C-alpha cells in the first residue's frame, strides 16, 4: 500500500518558520498522532486526542478537517475539526461536540491557542471548502481564540456563526481522598446526602466493588449504558440513545484503557 498523502501545506505570511497543513484523510492522521497526543495530554482534555476523533469519525458521517501547525519538524498546533452535513448546510466543528466539552485549539510555544486559531481560520479560508457554518458548541472560549478564528475567516465570517455552551460539571480528584473531595468540593447538604446513600447501600446487603481490567473496557462500558438506561427509564429516557454515539464512547474507552487513561 502506498504511503498516505501528506497534508495540504501552506506557509502563513509573517510566520515563515511555521508550516500550516490541513489533513482531510483519516489514514493521514497517523503521521500526526504521536505528537498530537502529546499536546492533548498536556492540555488534559480527552476530547482533543486523536483517539477521540478516530472513534467519532469511525461511527459518524463526519469527515476530518484537522489543521496542523509545525515549527520546523515539531508539531506546535492542532485544531481537530470535522466537516458534517446538517440538512443543506456544510458545517465545521469539533468532533463529538455534543458529547464532550472544553474544545479548543491545542498549542505549544512559540504558538498559543489564539495564534493556532488564527492560522486555522486562514487555512479554512484558503482550503476551497464550501462551508456554510462554523459551529463552536461546548467550547472553551478562553484566550480569545474564537474571536481570532472568526477574524481570520475574513468576509466569510459574516456567514451564520454559532457559539453554544452547556455547563458540564468537572470533578478534580487528583491528589485528594474521597473524604477530602467531599469536604472541599460539594455543599454540606450534598455531602450529608451522599454519605447517607452510602450507608443505605452498605446496609442493604452484600456490596462488591469490581475493578475492570484493560481488556474489560468494552463490556464495562456496556454495563454502564445498561445502568444508565435503568436510571432514566420512565424519566424521559437517556440522553445518549443513538447507537453511533454509544459505539463512539465504547471505542474511545477501549483506546483510553489501553493507554492507561481510563479509571
Coordinates of C-alpha atoms in Angstrom, one line a residue:
X1 CA 0.0 0.0 0.0
X2 CA 1.5 3.4 -0.9
X3 CA 2.1 5.8 2.0
X4 CA -0.7 8.3 2.8
X5 CA -0.6 11.6 1.0
X6 CA 1.0 14.5 3.0
X7 CA -1.3 17.2 4.4
X8 CA -2.0 20.2 2.1
X9 CA 0.5 22.7 3.3
X10 CA 1.0 26.4 3.1
X11 CA 3.1 29.0 5.0
X12 CA 1.2 31.9 6.5
X13 CA 2.6 35.4 5.7
X14 CA 4.6 36.9 8.5
X15 CA 5.3 33.4 10.0
X16 CA 7.8 31.9 7.6
X17 CA 9.1 29.5 10.3
X18 CA 5.6 27.9 10.7
X19 CA 4.1 25.4 8.2
X20 CA 0.3 25.0 8.2
X21 CA -1.3 22.0 6.8
X22 CA -4.8 20.6 6.6
X23 CA -5.4 16.8 6.9
X24 CA -8.6 15.6 5.4
X25 CA -7.9 11.8 5.1
X26 CA -8.3 9.6 8.1
X27 CA -5.3 7.5 7.3
X28 CA -3.1 10.6 7.1
X29 CA -3.8 11.3 10.8
X30 CA -1.4 8.5 11.8
X31 CA 1.6 10.7 10.9
X32 CA 0.5 13.3 13.4
X33 CA -1.0 11.0 16.1
X34 CA 2.1 10.8 18.5
X35 CA 2.9 14.5 18.7
X36 CA -0.8 15.4 18.6
X37 CA -1.5 13.1 21.6
X38 CA 1.3 14.7 23.5
X39 CA -0.3 18.2 23.0
X40 CA -3.7 16.8 24.1
X41 CA -2.2 15.1 27.2
X42 CA -0.5 18.4 28.2
X43 CA -3.9 20.1 27.9
X44 CA -5.6 17.4 29.9
X45 CA -8.6 17.1 27.6
X46 CA -9.6 13.6 26.3
X47 CA -11.9 15.1 23.7
X48 CA -8.9 16.7 21.9
X49 CA -7.0 13.4 21.5
X50 CA -6.6 11.6 18.1
X51 CA -8.3 8.6 19.8
X52 CA -11.5 10.7 20.3
X53 CA -11.6 12.0 16.7
X54 CA -10.9 8.5 15.3
X55 CA -13.7 6.9 17.5
X56 CA -16.1 9.6 16.4
X57 CA -15.4 9.5 12.7
X58 CA -15.5 5.7 12.7
X59 CA -19.2 5.8 13.6
X60 CA -20.4 9.0 12.1
X61 CA -20.5 10.5 8.6
X62 CA -18.3 13.5 9.7
X63 CA -15.0 13.8 7.8
X64 CA -11.7 15.0 9.4
X65 CA -10.6 18.6 8.8
X66 CA -7.5 18.8 11.1
X67 CA -5.3 21.9 10.9
X68 CA -1.7 21.1 11.9
X69 CA 1.0 23.7 12.5
X70 CA 4.7 22.8 12.5
X71 CA 7.7 24.8 13.7
X72 CA 10.4 23.0 11.7
X73 CA 9.8 19.3 12.4
X74 CA 8.0 19.9 15.6
X75 CA 4.2 20.0 15.9
X76 CA 3.2 23.1 17.8
X77 CA -0.5 23.4 17.0
X78 CA -3.6 21.3 16.2
X79 CA -7.2 22.3 15.6
X80 CA -9.0 19.0 15.2
X81 CA -12.2 19.9 13.3
X82 CA -14.6 17.8 11.3
X83 CA -16.9 18.6 8.3
X84 CA -20.5 17.5 8.7
X85 CA -23.8 17.9 6.9
X86 CA -26.7 19.5 8.6
X87 CA -29.5 19.3 6.1
X88 CA -28.4 21.5 3.2
X89 CA -25.6 23.1 5.2
X90 CA -21.9 22.2 5.4
X91 CA -20.8 22.7 9.0
X92 CA -17.3 22.8 10.5
X93 CA -17.0 21.9 14.2
X94 CA -15.2 19.8 16.8
X95 CA -15.7 16.0 16.6
X96 CA -18.3 14.8 19.1
X97 CA -19.1 18.3 20.5
X98 CA -22.5 17.2 21.7
X99 CA -20.9 14.6 24.0
X100 CA -17.8 16.3 25.1
X101 CA -16.7 19.8 26.2
X102 CA -13.8 22.2 26.7
X103 CA -12.9 22.1 23.0
X104 CA -10.2 24.5 21.9
X105 CA -7.1 24.6 19.7
X106 CA -4.0 22.8 21.1
X107 CA -0.8 24.8 21.0
X108 CA 2.8 24.7 22.3
X109 CA 5.4 27.6 22.3
X110 CA 6.0 29.6 20.2
X111 CA 2.3 29.2 19.4
X112 CA -0.7 29.8 21.7
X113 CA -4.4 29.0 21.3
X114 CA -5.2 32.3 19.7
X115 CA -2.4 32.0 17.2
X116 CA -3.4 28.5 16.3
X117 CA -7.0 29.6 15.8
X118 CA -5.9 32.4 13.5
X119 CA -3.8 30.1 11.4
X120 CA -6.7 27.6 11.3
X121 CA -9.1 30.3 10.1
X122 CA -6.7 31.3 7.3
X123 CA -6.3 27.6 6.3
X124 CA -10.1 27.2 6.2
X125 CA -10.4 30.3 4.0
X126 CA -7.8 29.0 1.6
X127 CA -9.0 25.4 1.5
X128 CA -11.7 25.9 -1.0
X129 CA -14.2 24.1 1.3
X130 CA -17.7 25.5 0.6
X131 CA -18.7 25.7 4.3
X132 CA -21.9 27.4 5.5
X133 CA -21.4 27.4 9.3
X134 CA -18.7 27.2 11.9
X135 CA -20.3 25.8 15.0
X136 CA -18.4 26.2 18.3
X137 CA -20.5 24.0 20.6
X138 CA -19.3 23.3 24.1
X139 CA -16.0 25.1 23.5
X140 CA -13.7 26.7 26.0
X141 CA -13.7 30.4 24.9
X142 CA -10.6 31.4 27.0
X143 CA -7.7 33.3 25.4
X144 CA -10.0 34.9 22.8
X145 CA -9.2 32.2 20.3
X146 CA -12.8 32.0 18.9
X147 CA -12.6 35.7 18.0
X148 CA -9.2 35.2 16.3
X149 CA -10.7 32.3 14.3
X150 CA -13.6 34.3 13.2
X151 CA -11.4 37.3 12.3
X152 CA -9.1 35.1 10.2
X153 CA -12.0 33.7 8.2
X154 CA -12.4 37.2 6.6
X155 CA -15.6 38.2 5.0
X156 CA -16.9 34.6 5.2
X157 CA -17.1 35.3 8.9
X158 CA -20.4 37.1 8.1
X159 CA -21.9 33.7 7.4
X160 CA -24.1 32.2 10.2
X161 CA -21.9 31.8 13.3
X162 CA -22.9 29.6 16.2
X163 CA -21.4 29.5 19.7
X164 CA -23.1 27.4 22.3
X165 CA -22.1 26.1 25.6
X166 CA -23.7 23.9 28.3
X167 CA -22.4 23.7 31.8
X168 CA -21.0 20.3 32.4
X169 CA -19.5 19.8 35.9
X170 CA -16.0 18.6 36.2
X171 CA -14.5 16.8 39.2
X172 CA -10.9 17.4 40.1
X173 CA -9.8 14.4 42.2
X174 CA -6.1 14.5 41.7
X175 CA -4.2 14.2 45.0
X176 CA -7.4 14.0 47.1
X177 CA -9.0 11.2 49.0
X178 CA -12.8 10.6 48.8
X179 CA -13.3 12.3 52.2
X180 CA -11.2 15.3 51.1
X181 CA -13.1 15.6 47.9
X182 CA -16.5 15.6 49.8
X183 CA -15.2 18.1 52.3
X184 CA -13.9 20.7 49.8
X185 CA -15.9 20.3 46.5
X186 CA -19.5 19.9 47.4
X187 CA -22.1 21.6 49.6
X188 CA -22.8 20.5 53.2
X189 CA -26.2 19.2 52.1
X190 CA -24.8 17.2 49.2
X191 CA -22.0 15.8 51.5
X192 CA -24.6 14.7 54.0
X193 CA -26.9 13.1 51.4
X194 CA -24.0 11.3 49.7
X195 CA -22.9 9.7 53.0
X196 CA -26.5 8.8 53.8
X197 CA -26.8 7.0 50.5
X198 CA -23.5 5.1 51.0
X199 CA -24.7 4.0 54.4
X200 CA -28.0 2.7 53.0
X201 CA -26.2 0.9 50.3
X202 CA -23.9 -0.9 52.8
X203 CA -26.9 -1.8 55.0
X204 CA -28.9 -3.3 52.1
X205 CA -26.8 -6.5 51.9
X206 CA -23.6 -7.7 50.3
X207 CA -21.9 -5.0 48.3
X208 CA -19.0 -5.8 46.0
X209 CA -16.8 -3.4 44.0
X210 CA -15.1 -4.8 40.9
X211 CA -12.2 -3.2 39.1
X212 CA -12.4 -3.7 35.3
X213 CA -9.1 -4.8 33.7
X214 CA -7.9 -3.2 30.4
X215 CA -9.5 -5.9 28.3
X216 CA -12.9 -5.4 30.0
X217 CA -13.4 -1.8 28.8
X218 CA -15.9 -2.6 26.2
X219 CA -18.1 -4.9 28.4
X220 CA -17.7 -2.4 31.3
X221 CA -19.0 0.4 29.0
X222 CA -22.0 -1.7 28.0
X223 CA -22.7 -2.3 31.7
X224 CA -22.6 1.4 32.3
X225 CA -25.0 2.0 29.4
X226 CA -27.4 -0.6 30.9
X227 CA -27.3 1.0 34.3
X228 CA -27.7 4.4 32.8
X229 CA -30.8 3.2 30.9
X230 CA -32.3 1.7 34.0
X231 CA -31.7 5.0 35.8
X232 CA -33.6 7.1 33.2
X233 CA -36.3 4.6 32.2
X234 CA -39.6 6.2 32.7
X235 CA -38.0 9.6 33.4
X236 CA -37.7 10.9 29.8
X237 CA -35.1 8.4 28.5
X238 CA -31.4 8.5 28.1
X239 CA -29.6 11.5 26.5
X240 CA -27.3 9.0 24.8
X241 CA -29.6 6.8 22.7
X242 CA -28.0 6.8 19.3
X243 CA -26.1 3.6 18.5
X244 CA -23.4 5.6 16.8
X245 CA -22.8 7.7 19.9
X246 CA -22.6 4.6 22.1
X247 CA -20.2 2.9 19.7
X248 CA -18.0 6.0 19.8
X249 CA -17.9 6.0 23.6
X250 CA -17.2 2.3 23.7
X251 CA -14.3 2.5 21.2
X252 CA -12.8 5.5 22.9
X253 CA -13.0 3.8 26.3
X254 CA -11.2 0.8 24.9
X255 CA -8.4 3.0 23.4
X256 CA -8.2 5.0 26.6
X257 CA -7.9 1.9 28.7
X258 CA -5.1 0.6 26.5
X259 CA -3.2 3.8 27.2
X260 CA -3.8 3.8 30.9
X261 CA -6.1 6.8 30.8
X262 CA -9.3 5.2 32.0
X263 CA -10.4 4.8 35.6

